[in-house]
């Protein structure tokens, strides 16, 4: 009985001592004063086990979709680099003042994809990590996880290509986009009359059955391209580059079956700020692209490739000279390819174009 009283007394003293310590305010809460090693170790252990417990039942979706990875790169660039850095970014204005120090995600970390998803979605108490799930859906968060799986070891050029590609910010029209003609670019004072003339007296031609001869390839004039070619090197992945050339040749020669054979079943095709599935592209713009390129002269200016983990990016720039109303178009193409057994398939296609000086 005496021993029990002693233990209860000691417990009471511990509780009172702990309360006095908390209320005294003597513990330094400034972010510029680190925790003691014991406190830091306890907090880290609790954090790791807490996240692991809550992430163990999360079902991880496929994370190798190139478009998902590219979307994640754009989110990461906009939301995460100030704390977690990026290839070629070794410091930020915000990061030195944070405690605990956020992990440098350009280096491998001990966390599963499910744990990364949970941490991004729910955030972490008593750190600068916000709960992005309050403003972003699960698809966006999984895209960041997909990107993080490939971030360690990525070169600055590879990172810039992924995070800076995105969709064109202007009204870029690529191959055969007959659904978007002059109407998108006219002001209210340029509405054509029944004879096809606007108020300034200029004649406007409608896109339609004669698209192959009157396809004007409307673009945002003299805009800088948003598809970056940095990091791409000619001959870096010859097999992937050969597929890119075959894809371009099939479009230019009108070989519809070969174009579709080179596109993976889940491939995406992006042009004019709009993304289509392979089947949608086959049923809509593929025929228009073939018709347009059949009426134009295409000159390949540059082509290069770059491995990015399990995929390869192949980018090219071409000069397209149209007939009918002669004009010169600068066109950029970025393909993401992945090996399927002994063959390569195109996982995604991005196109953009801008006007160039007539030569």
Coordinates of C-alpha atoms in Angstrom, one line a residue:
X1 CA 0.0 0.0 0.0
X2 CA 2.9 2.4 0.9
X3 CA 4.5 1.7 -2.5
X4 CA 1.3 2.5 -4.3
X5 CA 1.0 5.9 -2.4
X6 CA 4.6 6.6 -3.4
X7 CA 3.9 5.9 -7.1
X8 CA 0.8 8.0 -7.1
X9 CA 2.6 10.8 -5.5
X10 CA 5.4 10.6 -8.1
X11 CA 2.8 10.6 -10.8
X12 CA 1.1 13.6 -9.4
X13 CA 4.4 15.5 -9.1
X14 CA 5.2 14.6 -12.8
X15 CA 1.8 15.9 -13.9
X16 CA 2.1 19.1 -11.9
X17 CA 5.7 19.5 -13.1
X18 CA 4.7 19.0 -16.7
X19 CA 1.8 21.5 -16.3
X20 CA 4.2 24.0 -14.7
X21 CA 6.6 23.6 -17.5
X22 CA 4.0 24.1 -20.2
X23 CA 2.5 27.2 -18.5
X24 CA 5.9 28.7 -17.7
X25 CA 6.6 29.4 -21.4
X26 CA 10.3 28.5 -20.9
X27 CA 10.4 26.1 -23.8
X28 CA 11.7 28.0 -26.9
X29 CA 9.0 27.9 -29.7
X30 CA 11.0 29.9 -32.2
X31 CA 11.7 28.2 -35.6
X32 CA 15.3 29.3 -35.3
X33 CA 15.9 27.3 -32.2
X34 CA 16.0 23.5 -32.9
X35 CA 14.4 20.9 -30.7
X36 CA 16.6 18.9 -28.5
X37 CA 17.7 15.6 -30.1
X38 CA 15.4 13.6 -27.8
X39 CA 12.3 15.7 -28.7
X40 CA 13.1 15.8 -32.4
X41 CA 13.6 12.0 -32.4
X42 CA 10.2 11.4 -30.6
X43 CA 8.4 13.8 -33.0
X44 CA 9.9 12.2 -36.1
X45 CA 9.1 8.7 -34.9
X46 CA 5.5 9.7 -34.1
X47 CA 5.1 11.4 -37.5
X48 CA 6.4 8.4 -39.5
X49 CA 4.3 5.8 -37.7
X50 CA 1.2 8.1 -37.8
X51 CA 1.4 8.5 -41.6
X52 CA 2.2 4.9 -42.2
X53 CA -0.8 3.8 -40.2
X54 CA -3.2 6.0 -42.2
X55 CA -1.6 5.3 -45.6
X56 CA -1.6 1.5 -45.3
X57 CA -5.0 1.0 -46.9
X58 CA -4.6 3.6 -49.7
X59 CA -4.9 2.0 -53.2
X60 CA -2.1 3.4 -55.4
X61 CA -3.2 3.8 -59.0
X62 CA -0.8 3.4 -62.0
X63 CA 1.7 6.2 -61.8
X64 CA 3.5 5.8 -65.2
X65 CA 1.1 7.8 -67.4
X66 CA 3.3 10.5 -69.0
X67 CA 0.4 13.1 -68.9
X68 CA -0.1 12.4 -65.2
X69 CA 3.6 12.9 -64.6
X70 CA 3.7 16.1 -66.6
X71 CA 0.6 17.5 -64.8
X72 CA 2.4 16.7 -61.5
X73 CA 5.5 18.5 -62.6
X74 CA 3.4 21.7 -63.3
X75 CA 1.8 21.4 -59.9
X76 CA 5.1 20.8 -58.2
X77 CA 6.7 23.8 -60.0
X78 CA 3.9 26.1 -58.9
X79 CA 3.4 24.8 -55.3
X80 CA 6.4 23.0 -53.9
X81 CA 9.8 24.4 -55.1
X82 CA 9.9 27.1 -52.4
X83 CA 10.1 24.5 -49.7
X84 CA 11.3 21.3 -51.4
X85 CA 13.6 22.7 -54.1
X86 CA 14.0 21.4 -57.7
X87 CA 16.7 20.2 -60.0
X88 CA 19.1 23.2 -60.4
X89 CA 17.5 25.0 -57.5
X90 CA 19.6 24.6 -54.3
X91 CA 18.0 27.2 -52.1
X92 CA 15.0 29.5 -51.8
X93 CA 14.1 32.6 -49.8
X94 CA 11.5 30.7 -47.7
X95 CA 13.3 27.4 -47.0
X96 CA 16.1 28.6 -44.6
X97 CA 13.6 29.9 -42.1
X98 CA 11.5 26.7 -41.9
X99 CA 11.8 24.3 -39.0
X100 CA 11.7 21.4 -39.2
X101 CA 13.6 21.7 -42.5
X102 CA 11.4 20.3 -45.4
X103 CA 13.0 17.4 -47.2
X104 CA 14.8 18.0 -50.4
X105 CA 12.7 16.0 -52.8
X106 CA 15.3 16.0 -55.5
X107 CA 16.9 13.3 -53.4
X108 CA 15.4 9.9 -52.5
X109 CA 13.2 9.8 -49.4
X110 CA 12.0 6.9 -47.4
X111 CA 8.3 7.1 -48.1
X112 CA 5.9 4.9 -50.2
X113 CA 3.7 6.4 -52.9
X114 CA 0.7 6.0 -50.5
X115 CA 2.5 7.8 -47.8
X116 CA 3.4 10.7 -50.1
X117 CA -0.2 10.9 -51.2
X118 CA -1.4 11.1 -47.6
X119 CA 1.1 13.7 -46.6
X120 CA 0.3 15.9 -49.6
X121 CA -3.4 15.6 -49.1
X122 CA -3.6 16.0 -45.4
X123 CA -0.5 18.0 -44.5
X124 CA 1.5 17.6 -41.4
X125 CA 0.9 19.3 -38.0
X126 CA 3.5 21.7 -36.6
X127 CA 5.3 22.0 -39.8
X128 CA 5.0 24.2 -42.9
X129 CA 3.4 21.3 -44.9
X130 CA -0.2 22.4 -45.9
X131 CA -3.1 20.1 -46.5
X132 CA -3.4 20.4 -50.3
X133 CA -6.5 18.2 -50.3
X134 CA -8.5 21.2 -49.2
X135 CA -7.9 22.8 -52.6
X136 CA -6.9 20.0 -54.9
X137 CA -8.7 16.8 -55.9
X138 CA -7.2 13.3 -55.6
X139 CA -6.3 13.2 -59.3
X140 CA -4.1 16.3 -58.9
X141 CA -2.4 14.9 -55.8
X142 CA -1.7 11.6 -57.5
X143 CA -0.2 13.5 -60.4
X144 CA 2.3 15.1 -57.9
X145 CA 3.1 11.6 -56.4
X146 CA 3.7 10.3 -60.0
X147 CA 6.1 13.2 -60.6
X148 CA 7.9 12.7 -57.2
X149 CA 8.6 9.1 -58.1
X150 CA 10.8 10.4 -61.0
X151 CA 12.2 13.6 -59.5
X152 CA 15.3 12.2 -57.7
X153 CA 18.2 12.3 -60.1
X154 CA 16.3 14.4 -62.7
X155 CA 18.5 17.0 -64.5
X156 CA 17.5 20.7 -64.6
X157 CA 16.9 20.4 -68.3
X158 CA 14.6 17.4 -67.9
X159 CA 12.7 19.2 -65.1
X160 CA 12.3 22.3 -67.2
X161 CA 11.0 20.3 -70.1
X162 CA 8.4 18.6 -67.9
X163 CA 7.3 21.5 -65.7
X164 CA 7.5 24.2 -68.4
X165 CA 5.9 22.4 -71.3
X166 CA 2.2 22.6 -70.5
X167 CA -0.4 23.7 -73.0
X168 CA 0.2 26.7 -75.1
X169 CA -0.9 29.9 -73.5
X170 CA -1.9 31.5 -76.8
X171 CA -4.3 30.4 -79.5
X172 CA -1.9 28.0 -81.2
X173 CA -3.4 25.9 -84.0
X174 CA -1.7 22.9 -85.2
X175 CA -2.3 20.3 -88.0
X176 CA -5.7 20.5 -89.6
X177 CA -7.6 22.3 -86.8
X178 CA -10.5 23.2 -89.1
X179 CA -12.9 23.8 -86.2
X180 CA -11.1 26.9 -85.1
X181 CA -10.7 29.4 -87.9
X182 CA -10.7 33.2 -88.2
X183 CA -13.7 33.7 -86.0
X184 CA -11.7 33.1 -82.8
X185 CA -9.3 35.9 -83.7
X186 CA -11.6 38.6 -85.1
X187 CA -12.6 41.6 -83.1
X188 CA -16.3 42.7 -83.1
X189 CA -15.5 45.2 -85.9
X190 CA -14.2 42.4 -88.2
X191 CA -17.4 40.4 -88.6
X192 CA -17.6 39.4 -92.3
X193 CA -20.5 40.3 -94.5
X194 CA -22.3 37.9 -96.7
X195 CA -19.7 38.2 -99.4
X196 CA -17.0 37.2 -97.0
X197 CA -15.4 40.6 -96.4
X198 CA -14.9 42.4 -93.1
X199 CA -15.3 46.1 -92.5
X200 CA -11.7 46.7 -93.5
X201 CA -12.4 45.1 -96.9
X202 CA -10.2 42.1 -96.3
X203 CA -11.5 38.8 -97.7
X204 CA -12.0 35.9 -95.2
X205 CA -12.1 32.2 -96.3
X206 CA -14.0 29.7 -94.3
X207 CA -12.5 26.3 -93.4
X208 CA -14.4 23.4 -94.8
X209 CA -14.1 20.9 -97.6
X210 CA -11.2 22.8 -99.2
X211 CA -9.2 22.8 -96.0
X212 CA -6.3 21.3 -97.8
X213 CA -5.9 24.3 -100.0
X214 CA -7.3 27.1 -97.8
X215 CA -6.1 25.9 -94.4
X216 CA -4.5 29.0 -92.9
X217 CA -3.1 27.4 -89.7
X218 CA -4.1 30.2 -87.5
X219 CA -1.6 31.0 -84.8
X220 CA -0.7 33.6 -82.2
X221 CA 1.6 35.8 -84.3
X222 CA 5.3 36.0 -83.3
X223 CA 4.7 34.3 -79.9
X224 CA 7.5 32.4 -78.1
X225 CA 7.0 28.7 -78.0
X226 CA 6.1 27.1 -74.7
X227 CA 7.4 23.6 -75.5
X228 CA 11.0 23.6 -74.3
X229 CA 13.7 21.8 -76.3
X230 CA 16.3 22.2 -73.5
X231 CA 18.0 18.9 -72.5
X232 CA 17.1 17.2 -75.8
X233 CA 20.1 15.9 -77.7
X234 CA 20.2 14.5 -81.2
X235 CA 20.9 10.7 -81.1
X236 CA 20.4 10.4 -77.3
X237 CA 17.8 7.6 -77.8
X238 CA 18.0 6.7 -81.5
X239 CA 15.2 4.0 -81.4
X240 CA 12.7 6.5 -80.0
X241 CA 13.8 9.2 -82.5
X242 CA 13.2 6.7 -85.3
X243 CA 9.6 6.2 -84.1
X244 CA 9.1 10.0 -84.0
X245 CA 10.3 10.3 -87.6
X246 CA 8.0 7.4 -88.6
X247 CA 5.1 9.1 -86.9
X248 CA 5.8 12.4 -88.8
X249 CA 6.2 10.6 -92.1
X250 CA 2.9 8.7 -91.6
X251 CA 1.1 11.9 -91.1
X252 CA 2.7 13.6 -94.0
X253 CA 2.0 10.7 -96.4
X254 CA -1.5 10.1 -95.2
X255 CA -0.8 6.6 -93.7
X256 CA -3.7 6.7 -91.2
X257 CA -3.2 3.0 -90.1
X258 CA 0.5 3.6 -89.3
X259 CA -0.3 6.8 -87.3
X260 CA -2.7 4.9 -85.1
X261 CA -0.5 1.9 -84.8
X262 CA 2.3 4.1 -83.3
X263 CA -0.1 5.6 -80.8
X264 CA -0.6 3.6 -77.6
X265 CA -4.2 2.7 -76.8
X266 CA -4.2 5.3 -73.9
X267 CA -2.3 8.0 -75.8
X268 CA -3.3 11.6 -75.5
X269 CA -3.0 14.2 -78.2
X270 CA -2.9 17.9 -77.3
X271 CA -3.2 20.8 -79.7
X272 CA -4.7 24.2 -79.5
X273 CA -5.1 23.9 -75.7
X274 CA -7.4 20.9 -76.1
X275 CA -6.5 17.3 -75.3
X276 CA -8.1 14.3 -77.0
X277 CA -7.8 10.6 -76.5
X278 CA -6.5 8.4 -79.3
X279 CA -10.0 7.4 -80.4
X280 CA -11.3 11.0 -80.3
X281 CA -8.3 12.1 -82.4
X282 CA -8.8 9.2 -84.9
X283 CA -12.5 10.2 -85.3
X284 CA -11.9 14.0 -85.5
X285 CA -8.6 15.7 -86.2
X286 CA -6.5 13.0 -87.7
X287 CA -8.2 13.3 -91.1
X288 CA -7.9 17.1 -91.0
X289 CA -4.2 16.9 -90.1
X290 CA -3.5 14.5 -93.0
X291 CA -5.4 16.7 -95.4
X292 CA -3.5 19.8 -94.2
X293 CA 0.0 18.3 -94.4
X294 CA -0.8 16.9 -97.8
X295 CA -1.1 20.5 -99.0
X296 CA 2.0 21.8 -97.3
X297 CA 5.7 21.4 -97.4
X298 CA 7.3 20.3 -94.1
X299 CA 11.0 20.8 -93.4
X300 CA 12.4 19.3 -90.2
X301 CA 14.7 21.9 -88.5
X302 CA 15.8 19.9 -85.4
X303 CA 15.1 16.7 -83.5
X304 CA 16.4 15.5 -80.2
X305 CA 15.6 13.1 -77.4
X306 CA 16.0 12.7 -73.7
X307 CA 15.4 9.7 -71.4
X308 CA 13.1 10.5 -68.4
X309 CA 13.0 7.4 -66.2
X310 CA 10.8 4.7 -67.9
X311 CA 9.9 7.0 -70.8
X312 CA 11.7 9.0 -73.4
X313 CA 10.8 12.5 -74.7
X314 CA 11.4 13.3 -78.3
X315 CA 11.0 16.9 -79.4
X316 CA 11.3 18.4 -82.8
X317 CA 10.9 21.7 -84.6
X318 CA 9.7 22.0 -88.2
X319 CA 9.0 24.7 -90.7
X320 CA 5.7 24.3 -92.6
X321 CA 5.1 26.2 -95.8
X322 CA 1.5 26.3 -96.8
X323 CA 0.1 26.6 -100.3
X324 CA -2.9 28.6 -101.5
X325 CA -2.1 31.6 -99.4
X326 CA 1.7 31.0 -98.8
X327 CA 2.9 31.4 -95.2
X328 CA 5.6 29.9 -93.0
X329 CA 4.7 28.3 -89.8
X330 CA 7.0 27.3 -86.9
X331 CA 5.8 24.0 -85.5
X332 CA 7.0 22.3 -82.3
X333 CA 6.2 18.7 -81.4
X334 CA 6.9 16.9 -78.2
X335 CA 6.3 13.1 -78.0
X336 CA 6.5 10.9 -74.9
X337 CA 7.4 7.3 -75.7
X338 CA 7.6 4.1 -73.7
X339 CA 9.0 0.8 -74.7
X340 CA 6.4 -2.0 -74.9
X341 CA 8.4 -5.2 -75.2
X342 CA 10.6 -4.9 -78.3
X343 CA 8.5 -2.0 -79.7
X344 CA 8.1 1.7 -78.8
X345 CA 4.7 3.4 -78.5
X346 CA 3.8 7.0 -78.3
X347 CA 2.1 7.8 -74.9
X348 CA 1.4 11.5 -75.6
X349 CA 1.7 14.1 -78.3
X350 CA 1.9 17.8 -77.8
X351 CA 1.9 20.3 -80.7
X352 CA 2.1 24.1 -80.9
X353 CA 2.8 26.5 -83.7
X354 CA 3.5 30.1 -84.3
X355 CA 4.0 32.3 -87.4
X356 CA 7.4 32.8 -88.8
X357 CA 8.9 35.1 -91.4
X358 CA 8.2 34.1 -94.9
X359 CA 11.3 32.8 -96.6

